Every structure is written in C-alpha cells, then in structure tokens.
C-alpha cells in the first residue's frame, strides 16, 4: 500500500510567495512545494493505481483550467492551528473536488472542502495567535489560472513525489 | 526565465533507500526527492516551455521504459565530493540523454553523462572519505523499470516542482 493525494500546484510566483512564509512557519515546508489539495491523502495498492490514474485522466478531461483567487490569509483555528491563503471557493473547484471524491470512491473526506494553500502549521497556540495577527494584516491577493493537476505519492520520510500530471482540457 | 530540468524518479522502494543516506548526507535532501538527472538544469522562458514540453513528449513516445540497475556506490571525487548510487550506463540511457540534449538544443552539457542517484553532497574532504568508505562497503544492488520521465522547475528557495510527466511508450 502506498499513500497518494491529488493536488494543484499554483504558478512559481504564487509558490514563491507562499514559501516566504512556509520556510519559517510550516513544519511540512520541505515535504512538498506549495499546493491546493483537491483530494486528501488515500491509501492504494500499486496495482490499483493505473486504474485510479485513468479515472483521474477522464475527470481532468472534463474540467477546464481552474480560476484561482487567493484572496486573504485565514486560519482553521480552533480546529487546527493551520494558517493558509484562502482560495475563493468556486463552483468549478467544488465540482472537480466532488468528481474526484465520488468517481474515485477511495477514502471518505475528513473535512468539508475548503480550498486553501497552507502557509503555517504545527504552531503552538501563542505562535499561532502572534503570526496570524501579523499575516492577516499583510494579506494576499493573487489571481491566476492553473491548467493541470497532479497525482502524488508519499515516501517513508513524508515527502511527496509526482506520479502523473493531468491537463485540464474540458470546457467548464 | 525559469530553471527547468528533466529527471526520472525511481520506485518508492529505491527512493526510500536513497533517502536513508540523503537525510544525513545530502544538502539537497529537502529540495527534490531522489532522482536520475537525464538533462541538467537549463533556463527557459515560460512562453517557450510548451514547445519544449511537446518535444519531450515526442522523445518519450520514442523510448521504452528504462531498465535501471543501481549496482554500486561510487563517488565523483576529486571532481566533486558527491557520493551516488551508480546506475549502470546502458545504450538506452545514453540514447534518451542524447535525444533530450540534441533535440531540445538548450544548454550545453557540463559533464559527460554518468547516470546516477546522488546520496551525499557538500561534504568536507574528511567527511567524504569517512562516509564513502562506509557506504562503499554497504553497496547497493537494485534493479527496476522506470516507465516515465518528468519535467521539473525550480522555485526561488531551490526546491523543484513537477511541471509535466511523460510516459515512455516507445519500442526500445
């Protein structure tokens, strides 16, 4: 069994911006570059993955490139001490998340889908309040189009490698 | 301008094995997961990259999955203090490297192509001798098939993100 996930990587510009915070505040900084998780981590057998990959390819062929608006800095506190770039929820993002969730049918979602790019995690309560106070004032306002999604798998050390890339070539 | 490279990621098993050394000895450990570089880093404009990507796709379509044999632990000393899993050079590896080099025609190769998976770098001379002495005795002997290659780009912090994956679907 291996652990897989499905993500969208923002442009280099937006990744670089997220990393200016992540390198100081995100315990997972070195494990994966900045991303929007479209399907949470799930377990699959190496033999199953080629079928799963084909299903993702079909879904990607039905979806247009994603319009992304990172509009402000928010926090999941008190659920978790995670600070993130809020990505405006759109019908398009909800729909691709829902298609990946339902059509792959692997692993129940643990949370409601809130599109975001994590910039800080594993902070103490005091660190969280301090850093969140500062970052919320700085804010973020970046719009862009992401034309592909990635299936990634996790190594034993927690880092992620891309298995396959899928271009979003659909109409909506 | 962005910095790109073309790599083959070994299986999770072989990556995990390389990481047992890399986490202790490789200064680039957190920047990219273990890989075989097929084309050294080159600069390209974001507008050029879709043409470059199409050329890589054509090359990948002409090459069969790569037979890899990590056969021993070697070092580039005295050229550099890099210790690596030596990947047996085959006609197949030489040919795909040559096709990528000549058909993309971007950036001259700095070195003769010696297929390898880096496991240690940026060591002092004493560290190098010490660690190389130990690792050479442990050795490595892993064979596998890699059925895809990746175009990756570098962020400002030195980490690499996959731009596109290409399956090797050719005959030889």
GROMACS .gro file of C-alpha atoms in nm:
model
  344
    1UNK     CA    1   0.000   0.000   0.000
    2UNK     CA    2   0.112   0.348  -0.079
    3UNK     CA    3  -0.029   0.684   0.019
    4UNK     CA    4  -0.148   0.907  -0.264
    5UNK     CA    5  -0.303   1.253  -0.293
    6UNK     CA    6  -0.428   1.483  -0.570
    7UNK     CA    7  -0.310   1.844  -0.576
    8UNK     CA    8  -0.291   2.155  -0.793
    9UNK     CA    9   0.040   2.345  -0.784
   10UNK     CA   10   0.000   2.723  -0.825
   11UNK     CA   11   0.237   2.923  -1.050
   12UNK     CA   12   0.600   2.967  -0.950
   13UNK     CA   13   0.518   3.325  -0.844
   14UNK     CA   14   0.246   3.218  -0.602
   15UNK     CA   15   0.451   2.923  -0.476
   16UNK     CA   16   0.747   3.155  -0.410
   17UNK     CA   17   0.518   3.390  -0.217
   18UNK     CA   18   0.377   3.106  -0.006
   19UNK     CA   19   0.729   2.978   0.061
   20UNK     CA   20   0.839   3.310   0.211
   21UNK     CA   21   0.602   3.219   0.499
   22UNK     CA   22   0.630   2.842   0.484
   23UNK     CA   23   1.006   2.832   0.532
   24UNK     CA   24   0.957   2.997   0.871
   25UNK     CA   25   0.619   2.864   0.985
   26UNK     CA   26   0.529   2.539   0.809
   27UNK     CA   27   0.662   2.212   0.955
   28UNK     CA   28   0.588   2.042   0.618
   29UNK     CA   29   0.783   2.302   0.421
   30UNK     CA   30   1.044   2.056   0.295
   31UNK     CA   31   0.800   1.772   0.221
   32UNK     CA   32   0.609   1.921  -0.073
   33UNK     CA   33   0.604   2.253  -0.260
   34UNK     CA   34   0.301   2.486  -0.204
   35UNK     CA   35  -0.024   2.334  -0.333
   36UNK     CA   36  -0.402   2.321  -0.318
   37UNK     CA   37  -0.518   1.975  -0.205
   38UNK     CA   38  -0.805   1.857  -0.427
   39UNK     CA   39  -0.829   1.510  -0.276
   40UNK     CA   40  -0.694   1.427   0.066
   41UNK     CA   41  -0.438   1.151   0.113
   42UNK     CA   42  -0.571   0.799   0.046
   43UNK     CA   43  -0.417   0.454   0.050
   44UNK     CA   44  -0.399   0.245  -0.263
   45UNK     CA   45  -0.222  -0.063  -0.385
   46UNK     CA   46   0.041  -0.016  -0.656
   47UNK     CA   47  -0.170  -0.246  -0.875
   48UNK     CA   48  -0.479  -0.028  -0.837
   49UNK     CA   49  -0.303   0.294  -0.925
   50UNK     CA   50  -0.311   0.261  -1.302
   51UNK     CA   51  -0.693   0.233  -1.291
   52UNK     CA   52  -0.714   0.525  -1.050
   53UNK     CA   53  -0.486   0.725  -1.277
   54UNK     CA   54  -0.713   0.655  -1.575
   55UNK     CA   55  -1.016   0.779  -1.379
   56UNK     CA   56  -0.833   1.100  -1.289
   57UNK     CA   57  -0.739   1.148  -1.655
   58UNK     CA   58  -1.111   1.122  -1.751
   59UNK     CA   59  -1.209   1.372  -1.484
   60UNK     CA   60  -0.933   1.615  -1.590
   61UNK     CA   61  -1.053   1.590  -1.950
   62UNK     CA   62  -1.397   1.711  -1.832
   63UNK     CA   63  -1.274   2.016  -1.641
   64UNK     CA   64  -1.142   2.347  -1.769
   65UNK     CA   65  -0.831   2.515  -1.623
   66UNK     CA   66  -0.902   2.638  -1.269
   67UNK     CA   67  -0.951   3.006  -1.197
   68UNK     CA   68  -0.781   3.066  -0.865
   69UNK     CA   69  -0.814   3.370  -0.642
   70UNK     CA   70  -0.603   3.365  -0.326
   71UNK     CA   71  -0.794   3.643  -0.155
   72UNK     CA   72  -0.689   3.660   0.210
   73UNK     CA   73  -0.499   3.492   0.491
   74UNK     CA   74  -0.720   3.278   0.717
   75UNK     CA   75  -0.682   3.017   0.989
   76UNK     CA   76  -0.852   2.688   1.076
   77UNK     CA   77  -0.817   2.774   1.446
   78UNK     CA   78  -0.957   2.640   1.678
   79UNK     CA   79  -0.996   2.317   1.475
   80UNK     CA   80  -0.624   2.317   1.398
   81UNK     CA   81  -0.351   2.582   1.416
   82UNK     CA   82  -0.317   2.594   1.037
   83UNK     CA   83  -0.281   2.932   0.866
   84UNK     CA   84  -0.343   2.947   0.492
   85UNK     CA   85  -0.405   3.153   0.181
   86UNK     CA   86  -0.780   3.129   0.139
   87UNK     CA   87  -0.865   3.031  -0.219
   88UNK     CA   88  -1.210   3.163  -0.306
   89UNK     CA   89  -1.447   2.864  -0.330
   90UNK     CA   90  -1.595   2.846  -0.679
   91UNK     CA   91  -1.841   2.607  -0.840
   92UNK     CA   92  -1.552   2.491  -1.058
   93UNK     CA   93  -1.334   2.395  -0.759
   94UNK     CA   94  -1.626   2.233  -0.575
   95UNK     CA   95  -1.715   2.033  -0.885
   96UNK     CA   96  -1.366   1.894  -0.950
   97UNK     CA   97  -1.330   1.805  -0.583
   98UNK     CA   98  -1.667   1.633  -0.588
   99UNK     CA   99  -1.586   1.441  -0.910
  100UNK     CA  100  -1.254   1.322  -0.767
  101UNK     CA  101  -1.425   1.224  -0.443
  102UNK     CA  102  -1.722   1.043  -0.593
  103UNK     CA  103  -1.577   0.890  -0.907
  104UNK     CA  104  -1.262   0.759  -0.743
  105UNK     CA  105  -1.463   0.647  -0.440
  106UNK     CA  106  -1.150   0.593  -0.228
  107UNK     CA  107  -1.147   0.727   0.125
  108UNK     CA  108  -1.419   0.940   0.280
  109UNK     CA  109  -1.339   1.311   0.309
  110UNK     CA  110  -1.238   1.401   0.665
  111UNK     CA  111  -1.343   1.764   0.628
  112UNK     CA  112  -1.570   1.987   0.427
  113UNK     CA  113  -1.370   2.102   0.121
  114UNK     CA  114  -1.220   2.446   0.187
  115UNK     CA  115  -0.976   2.530  -0.094
  116UNK     CA  116  -0.654   2.670   0.050
  117UNK     CA  117  -0.274   2.688   0.034
  118UNK     CA  118  -0.121   2.611   0.374
  119UNK     CA  119   0.150   2.855   0.486
  120UNK     CA  120   0.185   2.766   0.858
  121UNK     CA  121   0.118   2.458   1.071
  122UNK     CA  122   0.222   2.280   1.392
  123UNK     CA  123   0.242   2.612   1.575
  124UNK     CA  124   0.181   2.648   1.946
  125UNK     CA  125  -0.132   2.846   2.038
  126UNK     CA  126   0.079   3.150   2.122
  127UNK     CA  127   0.281   3.131   1.799
  128UNK     CA  128  -0.040   3.088   1.604
  129UNK     CA  129  -0.202   3.398   1.753
  130UNK     CA  130   0.111   3.604   1.706
  131UNK     CA  131   0.183   3.500   1.348
  132UNK     CA  132  -0.180   3.501   1.239
  133UNK     CA  133  -0.217   3.855   1.371
  134UNK     CA  134   0.079   3.968   1.160
  135UNK     CA  135  -0.003   3.777   0.843
  136UNK     CA  136  -0.370   3.872   0.839
  137UNK     CA  137  -0.264   4.237   0.814
  138UNK     CA  138  -0.029   4.165   0.523
  139UNK     CA  139  -0.294   3.962   0.342
  140UNK     CA  140  -0.273   3.819  -0.010
  141UNK     CA  141  -0.446   3.898  -0.337
  142UNK     CA  142  -0.337   3.681  -0.628
  143UNK     CA  143  -0.537   3.560  -0.924
  144UNK     CA  144  -0.426   3.303  -1.175
  145UNK     CA  145  -0.522   3.004  -1.386
  146UNK     CA  146  -0.396   2.651  -1.311
  147UNK     CA  147  -0.415   2.425  -1.616
  148UNK     CA  148  -0.315   2.090  -1.467
  149UNK     CA  149  -0.348   1.868  -1.160
  150UNK     CA  150  -0.105   1.611  -1.014
  151UNK     CA  151  -0.130   1.268  -0.856
  152UNK     CA  152   0.143   1.250  -0.591
  153UNK     CA  153   0.266   0.970  -0.363
  154UNK     CA  154   0.436   0.981  -0.027
  155UNK     CA  155   0.777   0.838   0.061
  156UNK     CA  156   0.864   0.695   0.404
  157UNK     CA  157   1.018   1.026   0.515
  158UNK     CA  158   0.691   1.211   0.450
  159UNK     CA  159   0.800   1.381   0.126
  160UNK     CA  160   0.586   1.365  -0.190
  161UNK     CA  161   0.684   1.274  -0.549
  162UNK     CA  162   0.464   1.335  -0.855
  163UNK     CA  163   0.338   1.016  -1.014
  164UNK     CA  164   0.143   1.171  -1.301
  165UNK     CA  165   0.027   1.507  -1.438
  166UNK     CA  166  -0.317   1.562  -1.597
  167UNK     CA  167  -0.400   1.863  -1.808
  168UNK     CA  168  -0.742   2.019  -1.756
  169UNK     CA  169  -0.875   2.022  -2.109
  170UNK     CA  170  -1.252   2.033  -2.058
  171UNK     CA  171  -1.497   2.315  -2.132
  172UNK     CA  172  -1.606   2.429  -1.786
  173UNK     CA  173   1.318   3.297  -1.711
  174UNK     CA  174   1.273   2.984  -1.510
  175UNK     CA  175   1.509   2.696  -1.441
  176UNK     CA  176   1.399   2.353  -1.562
  177UNK     CA  177   1.542   2.001  -1.556
  178UNK     CA  178   1.441   1.655  -1.677
  179UNK     CA  179   1.458   1.364  -1.434
  180UNK     CA  180   1.346   1.004  -1.380
  181UNK     CA  181   1.218   0.921  -1.033
  182UNK     CA  182   1.295   0.562  -0.925
  183UNK     CA  183   1.034   0.350  -0.745
  184UNK     CA  184   0.927   0.439  -0.393
  185UNK     CA  185   1.140   0.149  -0.265
  186UNK     CA  186   1.459   0.278  -0.427
  187UNK     CA  187   1.379   0.639  -0.332
  188UNK     CA  188   1.325   0.532   0.030
  189UNK     CA  189   1.660   0.351   0.026
  190UNK     CA  190   1.841   0.656  -0.117
  191UNK     CA  191   1.672   0.880   0.143
  192UNK     CA  192   1.810   0.674   0.433
  193UNK     CA  193   2.150   0.818   0.327
  194UNK     CA  194   2.036   1.152   0.185
  195UNK     CA  195   1.866   1.267   0.505
  196UNK     CA  196   2.205   1.252   0.676
  197UNK     CA  197   2.450   1.337   0.399
  198UNK     CA  198   2.281   1.530   0.116
  199UNK     CA  199   2.247   1.909   0.146
  200UNK     CA  200   1.976   1.899  -0.127
  201UNK     CA  201   1.773   1.637   0.056
  202UNK     CA  202   1.470   1.860   0.110
  203UNK     CA  203   1.477   2.022  -0.237
  204UNK     CA  204   1.378   1.723  -0.452
  205UNK     CA  205   1.312   1.353  -0.396
  206UNK     CA  206   1.575   1.100  -0.518
  207UNK     CA  207   1.612   1.102  -0.896
  208UNK     CA  208   1.828   1.030  -1.200
  209UNK     CA  209   1.901   1.354  -1.391
  210UNK     CA  210   1.851   1.297  -1.764
  211UNK     CA  211   1.903   1.659  -1.865
  212UNK     CA  212   2.087   1.908  -1.647
  213UNK     CA  213   1.918   2.231  -1.537
  214UNK     CA  214   1.853   2.480  -1.818
  215UNK     CA  215   1.691   2.821  -1.837
  216UNK     CA  216   1.378   2.876  -2.042
  217UNK     CA  217   1.111   3.137  -2.078
  218UNK     CA  218   0.761   3.044  -1.963
  219UNK     CA  219   0.645   3.104  -2.321
  220UNK     CA  220   0.897   2.857  -2.463
  221UNK     CA  221   0.809   2.580  -2.225
  222UNK     CA  222   0.501   2.448  -2.403
  223UNK     CA  223   0.711   2.388  -2.718
  224UNK     CA  224   0.984   2.230  -2.511
  225UNK     CA  225   0.725   2.012  -2.340
  226UNK     CA  226   0.593   1.895  -2.678
  227UNK     CA  227   0.944   1.798  -2.786
  228UNK     CA  228   0.994   1.598  -2.467
  229UNK     CA  229   0.660   1.424  -2.527
  230UNK     CA  230   0.779   1.318  -2.876
  231UNK     CA  231   1.107   1.188  -2.737
  232UNK     CA  232   0.927   0.996  -2.459
  233UNK     CA  233   0.699   0.839  -2.720
  234UNK     CA  234   1.008   0.700  -2.895
  235UNK     CA  235   1.166   0.542  -2.588
  236UNK     CA  236   1.071   0.228  -2.399
  237UNK     CA  237   1.058   0.216  -2.017
  238UNK     CA  238   1.411   0.238  -1.874
  239UNK     CA  239   1.582  -0.067  -1.729
  240UNK     CA  240   1.770   0.059  -1.427
  241UNK     CA  241   2.040  -0.122  -1.233
  242UNK     CA  242   2.179   0.065  -0.931
  243UNK     CA  243   2.486  -0.153  -0.898
  244UNK     CA  244   2.726   0.008  -0.653
  245UNK     CA  245   2.809   0.317  -0.451
  246UNK     CA  246   3.060   0.547  -0.621
  247UNK     CA  247   3.196   0.900  -0.585
  248UNK     CA  248   3.281   1.185  -0.821
  249UNK     CA  249   3.581   1.269  -0.601
  250UNK     CA  250   3.812   1.452  -0.673
  251UNK     CA  251   3.592   1.644  -0.924
  252UNK     CA  252   3.327   1.699  -0.656
  253UNK     CA  253   3.257   1.536  -0.320
  254UNK     CA  254   2.936   1.377  -0.447
  255UNK     CA  255   2.860   1.016  -0.349
  256UNK     CA  256   2.597   0.831  -0.552
  257UNK     CA  257   2.428   0.507  -0.646
  258UNK     CA  258   2.592   0.426  -0.976
  259UNK     CA  259   2.328   0.340  -1.236
  260UNK     CA  260   2.477   0.108  -1.496
  261UNK     CA  261   2.513   0.304  -1.819
  262UNK     CA  262   2.314   0.138  -2.096
  263UNK     CA  263   2.260   0.223  -2.462
  264UNK     CA  264   1.902   0.302  -2.369
  265UNK     CA  265   2.000   0.564  -2.108
  266UNK     CA  266   2.270   0.714  -2.333
  267UNK     CA  267   2.020   0.737  -2.617
  268UNK     CA  268   1.745   0.915  -2.423
  269UNK     CA  269   2.000   1.155  -2.274
  270UNK     CA  270   2.139   1.225  -2.621
  271UNK     CA  271   1.792   1.277  -2.771
  272UNK     CA  272   1.697   1.520  -2.494
  273UNK     CA  273   2.027   1.703  -2.534
  274UNK     CA  274   2.026   1.729  -2.912
  275UNK     CA  275   1.657   1.766  -2.991
  276UNK     CA  276   1.587   2.024  -2.723
  277UNK     CA  277   1.915   2.200  -2.805
  278UNK     CA  278   1.902   2.409  -2.485
  279UNK     CA  279   2.214   2.440  -2.276
  280UNK     CA  280   2.538   2.251  -2.341
  281UNK     CA  281   2.606   1.956  -2.111
  282UNK     CA  282   2.857   2.049  -1.843
  283UNK     CA  283   2.972   1.692  -1.791
  284UNK     CA  284   2.986   1.358  -1.966
  285UNK     CA  285   2.657   1.178  -1.885
  286UNK     CA  286   2.710   0.938  -1.594
  287UNK     CA  287   2.371   0.807  -1.482
  288UNK     CA  288   2.346   0.818  -1.103
  289UNK     CA  289   2.129   0.885  -0.797
  290UNK     CA  290   2.302   1.131  -0.563
  291UNK     CA  291   2.303   1.027  -0.196
  292UNK     CA  292   2.559   1.270  -0.047
  293UNK     CA  293   2.696   1.613  -0.140
  294UNK     CA  294   2.856   1.927   0.007
  295UNK     CA  295   3.070   1.715   0.239
  296UNK     CA  296   3.410   1.824   0.359
  297UNK     CA  297   3.702   1.617   0.229
  298UNK     CA  298   3.726   1.433   0.562
  299UNK     CA  299   3.353   1.364   0.580
  300UNK     CA  300   3.360   1.244   0.221
  301UNK     CA  301   3.640   0.996   0.282
  302UNK     CA  302   3.481   0.870   0.600
  303UNK     CA  303   3.131   0.829   0.464
  304UNK     CA  304   3.240   0.697   0.125
  305UNK     CA  305   3.450   0.434   0.298
  306UNK     CA  306   3.148   0.316   0.496
  307UNK     CA  307   2.891   0.331   0.217
  308UNK     CA  308   3.110   0.159  -0.041
  309UNK     CA  309   3.118  -0.147   0.186
  310UNK     CA  310   2.739  -0.149   0.223
  311UNK     CA  311   2.689  -0.108  -0.153
  312UNK     CA  312   2.361  -0.126  -0.343
  313UNK     CA  313   2.211  -0.372  -0.589
  314UNK     CA  314   1.865  -0.278  -0.712
  315UNK     CA  315   1.708  -0.341  -1.049
  316UNK     CA  316   1.384  -0.194  -1.174
  317UNK     CA  317   1.195  -0.043  -1.465
  318UNK     CA  318   1.104   0.329  -1.477
  319UNK     CA  319   0.817   0.394  -1.716
  320UNK     CA  320   0.803   0.776  -1.713
  321UNK     CA  321   1.016   1.092  -1.702
  322UNK     CA  322   0.939   1.433  -1.552
  323UNK     CA  323   0.999   1.795  -1.650
  324UNK     CA  324   1.058   1.986  -1.324
  325UNK     CA  325   1.109   2.355  -1.247
  326UNK     CA  326   1.289   2.525  -0.963
  327UNK     CA  327   1.141   2.769  -0.711
  328UNK     CA  328   1.336   3.058  -0.557
  329UNK     CA  329   1.420   2.851  -0.248
  330UNK     CA  330   1.589   2.584  -0.462
  331UNK     CA  331   1.308   2.325  -0.438
  332UNK     CA  332   1.166   2.157  -0.750
  333UNK     CA  333   0.805   2.109  -0.861
  334UNK     CA  334   0.692   1.876  -1.142
  335UNK     CA  335   0.557   2.060  -1.444
  336UNK     CA  336   0.470   1.758  -1.657
  337UNK     CA  337   0.501   1.379  -1.670
  338UNK     CA  338   0.574   1.184  -1.990
  339UNK     CA  339   0.522   0.812  -2.019
  340UNK     CA  340   0.786   0.615  -2.208
  341UNK     CA  341   0.574   0.432  -2.462
  342UNK     CA  342   0.824   0.356  -2.741
  343UNK     CA  343   0.967   0.023  -2.851
  344UNK     CA  344   1.332   0.042  -2.747
   0.00000   0.00000   0.00000
